[in-house]
Coordinates of C-alpha atoms and ligand atoms in Angstrom, one line a residue:
X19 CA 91.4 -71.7 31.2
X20 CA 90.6 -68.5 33.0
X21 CA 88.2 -65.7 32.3
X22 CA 88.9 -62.7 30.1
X23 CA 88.9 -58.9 31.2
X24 CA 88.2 -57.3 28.2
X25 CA 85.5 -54.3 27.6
X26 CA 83.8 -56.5 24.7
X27 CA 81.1 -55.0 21.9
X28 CA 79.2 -57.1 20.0
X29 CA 76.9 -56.3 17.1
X30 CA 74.5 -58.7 16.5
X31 CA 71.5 -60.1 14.6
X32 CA 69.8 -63.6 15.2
X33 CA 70.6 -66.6 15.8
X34 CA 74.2 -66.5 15.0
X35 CA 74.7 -63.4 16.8
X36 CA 73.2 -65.1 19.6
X37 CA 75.8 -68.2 19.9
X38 CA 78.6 -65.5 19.3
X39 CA 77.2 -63.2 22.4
X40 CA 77.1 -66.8 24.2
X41 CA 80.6 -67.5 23.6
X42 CA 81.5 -64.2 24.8
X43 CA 79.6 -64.4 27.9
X44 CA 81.3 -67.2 28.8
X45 CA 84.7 -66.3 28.4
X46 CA 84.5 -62.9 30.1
X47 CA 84.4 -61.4 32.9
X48 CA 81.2 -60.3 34.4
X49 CA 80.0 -57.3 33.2
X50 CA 82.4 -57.3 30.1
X51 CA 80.0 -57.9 27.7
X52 CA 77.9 -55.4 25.6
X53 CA 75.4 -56.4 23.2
X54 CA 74.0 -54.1 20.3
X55 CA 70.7 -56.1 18.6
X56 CA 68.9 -55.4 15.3
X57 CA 65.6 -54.4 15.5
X58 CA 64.7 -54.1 11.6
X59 CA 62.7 -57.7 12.3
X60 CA 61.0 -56.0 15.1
X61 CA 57.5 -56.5 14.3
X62 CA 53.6 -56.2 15.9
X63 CA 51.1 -59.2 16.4
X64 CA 48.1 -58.5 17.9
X65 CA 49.1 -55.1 18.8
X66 CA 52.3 -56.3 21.1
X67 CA 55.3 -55.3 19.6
X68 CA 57.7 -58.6 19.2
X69 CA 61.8 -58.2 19.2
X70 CA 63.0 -61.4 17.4
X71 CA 66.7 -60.4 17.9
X72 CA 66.6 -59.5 21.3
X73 CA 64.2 -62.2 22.2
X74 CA 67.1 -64.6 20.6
X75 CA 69.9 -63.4 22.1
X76 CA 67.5 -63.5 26.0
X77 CA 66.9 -66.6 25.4
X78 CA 70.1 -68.0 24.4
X79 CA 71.9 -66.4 27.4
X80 CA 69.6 -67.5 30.0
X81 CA 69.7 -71.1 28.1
X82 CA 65.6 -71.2 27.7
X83 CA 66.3 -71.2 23.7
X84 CA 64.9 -73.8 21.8
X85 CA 69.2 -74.4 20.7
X86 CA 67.8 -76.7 17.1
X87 CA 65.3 -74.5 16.2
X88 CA 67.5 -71.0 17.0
X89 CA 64.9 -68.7 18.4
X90 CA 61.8 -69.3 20.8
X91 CA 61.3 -71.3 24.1
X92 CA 63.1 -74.8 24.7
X93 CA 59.6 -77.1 25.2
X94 CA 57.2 -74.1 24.7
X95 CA 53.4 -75.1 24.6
X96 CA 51.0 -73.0 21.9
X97 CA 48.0 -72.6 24.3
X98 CA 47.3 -69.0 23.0
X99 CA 48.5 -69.4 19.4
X100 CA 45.4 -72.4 19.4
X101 CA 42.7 -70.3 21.0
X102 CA 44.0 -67.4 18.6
X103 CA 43.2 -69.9 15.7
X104 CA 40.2 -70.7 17.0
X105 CA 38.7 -67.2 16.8
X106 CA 39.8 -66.8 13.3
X107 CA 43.2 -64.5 13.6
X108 CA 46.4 -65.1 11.3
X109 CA 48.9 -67.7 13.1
X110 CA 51.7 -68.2 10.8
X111 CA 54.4 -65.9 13.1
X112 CA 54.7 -69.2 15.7
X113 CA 54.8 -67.3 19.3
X114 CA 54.6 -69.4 22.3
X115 CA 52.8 -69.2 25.4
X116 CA 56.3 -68.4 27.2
X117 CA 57.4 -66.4 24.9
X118 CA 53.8 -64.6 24.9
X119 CA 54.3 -63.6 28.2
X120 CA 57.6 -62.1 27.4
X121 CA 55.1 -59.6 24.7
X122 CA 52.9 -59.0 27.4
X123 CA 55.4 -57.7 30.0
X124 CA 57.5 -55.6 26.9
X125 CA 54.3 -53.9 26.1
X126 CA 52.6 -53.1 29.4
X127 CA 56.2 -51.7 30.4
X128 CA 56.3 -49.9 27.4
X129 CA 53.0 -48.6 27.9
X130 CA 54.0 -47.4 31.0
X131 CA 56.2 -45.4 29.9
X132 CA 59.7 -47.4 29.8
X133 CA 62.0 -47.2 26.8
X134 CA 62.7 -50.3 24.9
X135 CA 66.3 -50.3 26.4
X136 CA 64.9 -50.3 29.7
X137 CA 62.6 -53.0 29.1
X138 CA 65.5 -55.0 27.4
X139 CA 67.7 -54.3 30.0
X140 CA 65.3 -55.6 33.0
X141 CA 64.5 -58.4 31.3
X142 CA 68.0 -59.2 31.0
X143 CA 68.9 -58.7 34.9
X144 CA 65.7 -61.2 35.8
X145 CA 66.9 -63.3 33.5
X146 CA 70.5 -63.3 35.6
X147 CA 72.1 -62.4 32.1
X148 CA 75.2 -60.8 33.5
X149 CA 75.4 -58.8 30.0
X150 CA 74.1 -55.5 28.7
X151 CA 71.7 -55.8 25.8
X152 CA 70.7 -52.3 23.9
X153 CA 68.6 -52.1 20.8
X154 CA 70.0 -50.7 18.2
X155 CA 67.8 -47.7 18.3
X156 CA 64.9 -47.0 20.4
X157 CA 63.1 -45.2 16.6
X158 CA 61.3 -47.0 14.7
X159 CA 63.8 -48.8 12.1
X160 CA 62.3 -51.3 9.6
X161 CA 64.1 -53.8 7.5
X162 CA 62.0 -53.7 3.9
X163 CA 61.9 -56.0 1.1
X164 CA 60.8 -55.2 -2.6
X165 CA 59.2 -58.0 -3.9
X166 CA 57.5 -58.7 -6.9
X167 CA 54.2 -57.4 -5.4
X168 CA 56.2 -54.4 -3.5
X169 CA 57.4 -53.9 -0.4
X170 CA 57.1 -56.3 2.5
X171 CA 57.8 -56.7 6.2
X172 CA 60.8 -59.1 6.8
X173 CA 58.9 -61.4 9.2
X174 CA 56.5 -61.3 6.0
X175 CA 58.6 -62.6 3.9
X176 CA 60.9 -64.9 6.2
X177 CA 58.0 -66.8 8.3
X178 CA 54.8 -66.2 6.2
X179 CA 56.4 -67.2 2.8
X180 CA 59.1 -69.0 3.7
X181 CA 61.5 -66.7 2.3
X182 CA 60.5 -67.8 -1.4
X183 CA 59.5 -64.8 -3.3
X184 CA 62.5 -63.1 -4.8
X185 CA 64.4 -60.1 -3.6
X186 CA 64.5 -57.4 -5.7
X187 CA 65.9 -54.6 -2.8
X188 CA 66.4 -53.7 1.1
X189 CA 65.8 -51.2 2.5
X190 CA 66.3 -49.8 6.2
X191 CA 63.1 -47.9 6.6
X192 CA 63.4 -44.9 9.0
X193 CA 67.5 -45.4 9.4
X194 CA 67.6 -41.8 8.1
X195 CA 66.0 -40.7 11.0
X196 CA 66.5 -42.6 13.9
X197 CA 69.0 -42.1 16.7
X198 CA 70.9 -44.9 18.4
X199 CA 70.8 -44.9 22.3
X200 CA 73.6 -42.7 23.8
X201 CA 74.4 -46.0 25.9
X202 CA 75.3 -47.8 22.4
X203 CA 77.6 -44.6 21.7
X204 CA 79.3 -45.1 25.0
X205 CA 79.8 -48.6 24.9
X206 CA 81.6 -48.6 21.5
X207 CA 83.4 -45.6 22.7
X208 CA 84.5 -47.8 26.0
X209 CA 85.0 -50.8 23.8
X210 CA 88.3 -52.6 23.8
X211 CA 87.6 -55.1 21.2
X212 CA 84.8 -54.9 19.0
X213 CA 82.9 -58.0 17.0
X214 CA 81.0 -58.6 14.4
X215 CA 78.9 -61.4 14.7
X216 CA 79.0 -64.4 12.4
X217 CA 75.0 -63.0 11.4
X218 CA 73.6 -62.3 7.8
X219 CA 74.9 -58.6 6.5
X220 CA 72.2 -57.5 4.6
X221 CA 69.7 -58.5 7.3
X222 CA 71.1 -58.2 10.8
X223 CA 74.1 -55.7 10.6
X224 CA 73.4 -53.4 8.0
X225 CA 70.1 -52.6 9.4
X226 CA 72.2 -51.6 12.5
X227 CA 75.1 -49.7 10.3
X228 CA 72.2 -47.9 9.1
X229 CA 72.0 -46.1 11.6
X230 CA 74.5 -43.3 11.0
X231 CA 75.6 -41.8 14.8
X232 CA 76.7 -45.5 15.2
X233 CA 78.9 -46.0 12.5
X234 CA 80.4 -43.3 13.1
X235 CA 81.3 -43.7 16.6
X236 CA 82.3 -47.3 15.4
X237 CA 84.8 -45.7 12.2
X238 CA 86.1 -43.2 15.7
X239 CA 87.1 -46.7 17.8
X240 CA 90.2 -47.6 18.1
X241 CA 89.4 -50.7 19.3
X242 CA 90.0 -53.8 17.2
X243 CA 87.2 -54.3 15.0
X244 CA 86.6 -58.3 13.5
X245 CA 84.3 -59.5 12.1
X246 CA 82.9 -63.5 11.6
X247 CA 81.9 -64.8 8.2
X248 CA 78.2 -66.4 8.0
X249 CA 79.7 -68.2 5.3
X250 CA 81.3 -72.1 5.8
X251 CA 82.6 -73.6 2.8
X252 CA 81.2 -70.4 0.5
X253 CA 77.4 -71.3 2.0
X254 CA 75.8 -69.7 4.6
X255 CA 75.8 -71.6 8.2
X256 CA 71.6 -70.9 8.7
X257 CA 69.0 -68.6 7.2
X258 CA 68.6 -67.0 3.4
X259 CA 72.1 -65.7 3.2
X260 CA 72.5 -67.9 0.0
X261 CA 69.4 -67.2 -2.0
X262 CA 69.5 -63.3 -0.6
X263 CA 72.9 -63.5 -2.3
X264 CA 71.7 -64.8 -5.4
X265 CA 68.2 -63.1 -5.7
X266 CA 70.8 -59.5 -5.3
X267 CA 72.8 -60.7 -8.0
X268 CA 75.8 -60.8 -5.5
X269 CA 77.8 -63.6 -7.0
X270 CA 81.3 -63.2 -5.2
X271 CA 81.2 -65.1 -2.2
X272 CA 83.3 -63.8 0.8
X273 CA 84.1 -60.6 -1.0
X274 CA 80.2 -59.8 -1.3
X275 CA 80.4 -59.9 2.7
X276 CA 83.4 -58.0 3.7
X277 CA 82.1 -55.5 1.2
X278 CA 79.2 -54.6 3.7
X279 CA 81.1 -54.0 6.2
X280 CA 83.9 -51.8 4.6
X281 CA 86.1 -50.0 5.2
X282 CA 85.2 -50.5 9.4
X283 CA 87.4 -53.9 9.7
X284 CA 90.7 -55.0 11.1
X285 CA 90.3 -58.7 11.1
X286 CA 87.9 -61.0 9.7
X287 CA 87.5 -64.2 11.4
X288 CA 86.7 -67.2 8.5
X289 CA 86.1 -70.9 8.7
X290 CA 89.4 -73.2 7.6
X291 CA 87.5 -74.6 5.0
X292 CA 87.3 -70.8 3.2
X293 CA 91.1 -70.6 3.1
X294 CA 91.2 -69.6 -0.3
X295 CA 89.5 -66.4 0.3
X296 CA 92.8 -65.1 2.6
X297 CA 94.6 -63.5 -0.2
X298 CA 92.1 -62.0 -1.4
X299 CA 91.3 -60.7 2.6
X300 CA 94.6 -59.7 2.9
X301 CA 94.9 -57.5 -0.1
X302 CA 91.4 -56.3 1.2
X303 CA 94.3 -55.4 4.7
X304 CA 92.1 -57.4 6.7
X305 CA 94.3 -59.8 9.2
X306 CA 92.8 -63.2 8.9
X307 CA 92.3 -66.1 11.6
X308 CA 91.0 -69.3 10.0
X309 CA 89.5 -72.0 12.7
X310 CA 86.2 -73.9 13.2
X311 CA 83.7 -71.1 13.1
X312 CA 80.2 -73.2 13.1
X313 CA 78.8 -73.2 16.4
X314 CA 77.2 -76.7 17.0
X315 CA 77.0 -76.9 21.3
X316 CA 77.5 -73.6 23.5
X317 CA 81.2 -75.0 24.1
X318 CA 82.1 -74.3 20.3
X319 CA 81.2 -70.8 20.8
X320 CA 83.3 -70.6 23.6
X321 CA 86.8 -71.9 21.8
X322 CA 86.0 -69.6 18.8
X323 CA 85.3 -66.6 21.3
X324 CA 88.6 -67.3 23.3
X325 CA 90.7 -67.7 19.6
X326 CA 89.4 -64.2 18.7
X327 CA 90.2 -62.2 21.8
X328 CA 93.9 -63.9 21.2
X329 CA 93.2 -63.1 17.9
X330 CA 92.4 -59.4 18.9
X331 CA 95.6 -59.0 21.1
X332 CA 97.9 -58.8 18.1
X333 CA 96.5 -55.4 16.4
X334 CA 97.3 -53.5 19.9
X335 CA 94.4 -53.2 21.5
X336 CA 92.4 -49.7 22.3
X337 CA 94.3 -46.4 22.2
Ligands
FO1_420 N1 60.9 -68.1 12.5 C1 60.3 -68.9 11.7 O1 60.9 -69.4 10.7 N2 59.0 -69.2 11.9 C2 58.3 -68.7 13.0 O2 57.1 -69.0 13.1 C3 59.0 -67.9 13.9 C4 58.4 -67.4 15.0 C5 59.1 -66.6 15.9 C6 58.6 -66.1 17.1 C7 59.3 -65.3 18.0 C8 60.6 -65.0 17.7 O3 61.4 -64.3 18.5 C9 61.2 -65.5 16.5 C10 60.5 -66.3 15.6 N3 61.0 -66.8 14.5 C11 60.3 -67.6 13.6 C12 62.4 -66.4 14.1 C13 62.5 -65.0 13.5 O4 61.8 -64.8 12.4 C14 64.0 -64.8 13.2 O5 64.8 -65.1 14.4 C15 64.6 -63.5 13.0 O6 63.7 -62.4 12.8 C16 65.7 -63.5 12.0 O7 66.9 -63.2 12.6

């Protein structure tokens, strides 16, 4: 089965959005792929800003990931996390020593005076990712969760406390305000076929819809736009997409997810075992493929990648 030529844009979030952008790497052509990542669960340890999303999807394409955890170094020793411990300062974000060094580079480029793009993008090309990777914004853009006690950092409330406290509200601090890279702009503008990935809305996309320059300019596309449920049999594949659902008081399932992404989609792309949601897709006019969405090995993501470009082809392609 050959490579695909096709100008690909994919939005993505952690690790779901990661496998998807593997997939895609595979399957294209060089230099076909374009990658826009979430930065709401961006956040600074020791004063060196930490990307989570991009970090994921760098490590993923370059295979270093840590594939059964998701996110972090395959192998990775805790050298400085231990000494960190040792003087007394807070440990409960687990960075490795590898990944550390990834930090330390970001920040002393940044501090140079490189943009976050830049940085991303060099990292990428040592890495011999042959894919472009831009943050969704180079402003600052915060994802924010009301709690009980008020309003928390996501890495907060998903590593520090497990993601138990309940959800009363998101929010997508500094959206208003910030600007997405003109390089994001052009690549959806450029795009032939636009994804999705299969990542959690509230968390990973809508942080990056936010951000209104890029919706827009995704609304202008006429490129196909699917997108790839989270959900497998009504649950989500990884992560708090259930109780997030719950805690929200979202109670309808497949329709709670299409419903963050409306009215931007063509296609949505659902696991076989979700069939019973494609009527109520279709009178959503969304064009539904059902097939094997969970991503267990990197060869998965390559067969569910393939089955959407062919998927794609069928609503005409950019115009
Ligand atoms: N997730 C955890 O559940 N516990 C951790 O200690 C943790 C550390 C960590 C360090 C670097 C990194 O890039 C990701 C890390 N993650 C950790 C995952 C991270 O919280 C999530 O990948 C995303 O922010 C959600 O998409």
């Amino acid at each position: 089965l050959g490579k695909i030529a096709k100008k690909t844009l994919l939005l993505a979030g952690g690790v779901g959005g990661a496998r998807m952008a593997q997939g895609l790497l595979r399957l294209l052509e060089p230099d076909n792929l374009t990658i826009i990542a979430n930065v709401g669960d961006d956040a600074h340890f020791y004063d060196l800003l930490v990307c989570p999303d991009i970090d994921t999807l760098l490590y993923t394409l370059s295979n270093r990931i840590d594939w059964r955890q998701g996110w972090g170094i395959e192998a990775d020793t805790i050298g400085a996390l231990t000494m960190l411990e040792t003087l007394g300062a807070p440990v409960w974000m687990k960075l490795g020593d590898g990944d550390f060094g990834l930090h330390i580079w970001r920040n002393w480029q940044l501090r140079a005076g490189k943009s976050l793009s830049e940085v991303t993008q060099q990292c990428a090309d040592r890495f011999g990712i042959k894919a472009r990777i831009i943050p969704a914004t180079e402003d600052k853009l915060r994802t924010r969760l009301r709690l009980e006690c008020g309003f928390v950092d996501f890495q907060d409330w998903f590593v520090k406390q497990s993601c138990q406290p309940r959800i009363h509200e998101i929010r997508y601090d500094g959206a208003e305000l910030a600007h997405p890279p003109v390089a994001a702009l052009q690549a959806i503008a450029q795009a032939e076929l636009i994804i999705l990935a299969p990542s959690n809305p509230y968390l990973s996309l809508l942080p990056i819809l936010a951000l209104k320059e890029l919706r827009q300019q995704l609304a202008d596309s006429h490129a196909p736009k699917i997108g790839v449920s989270p959900l497998v049999g009504g649950k989500a594949v990884k992560g708090p997409l259930d109780k997030l659902l719950l805690d929200l008081g979202k109670t309808g399932g497949m329709a709670e997810i299409i419903d963050c992404y409306y009215p931007l989609l063509d296609g949505f792309v659902i696991d076989r075992q979700d069939s019973d949601d494609i009527a109520m897709l279709e009178r959503n006019s969304l064009k539904v493929l059902a097939s094997d969405i969970l991503i267990k090995e990197p060869e998965a993501a390559t067969r569910l990648a393939r089955e959407i470009c062919i998927f794609a082809d069928q609503f005409g392609g950019a115009s």
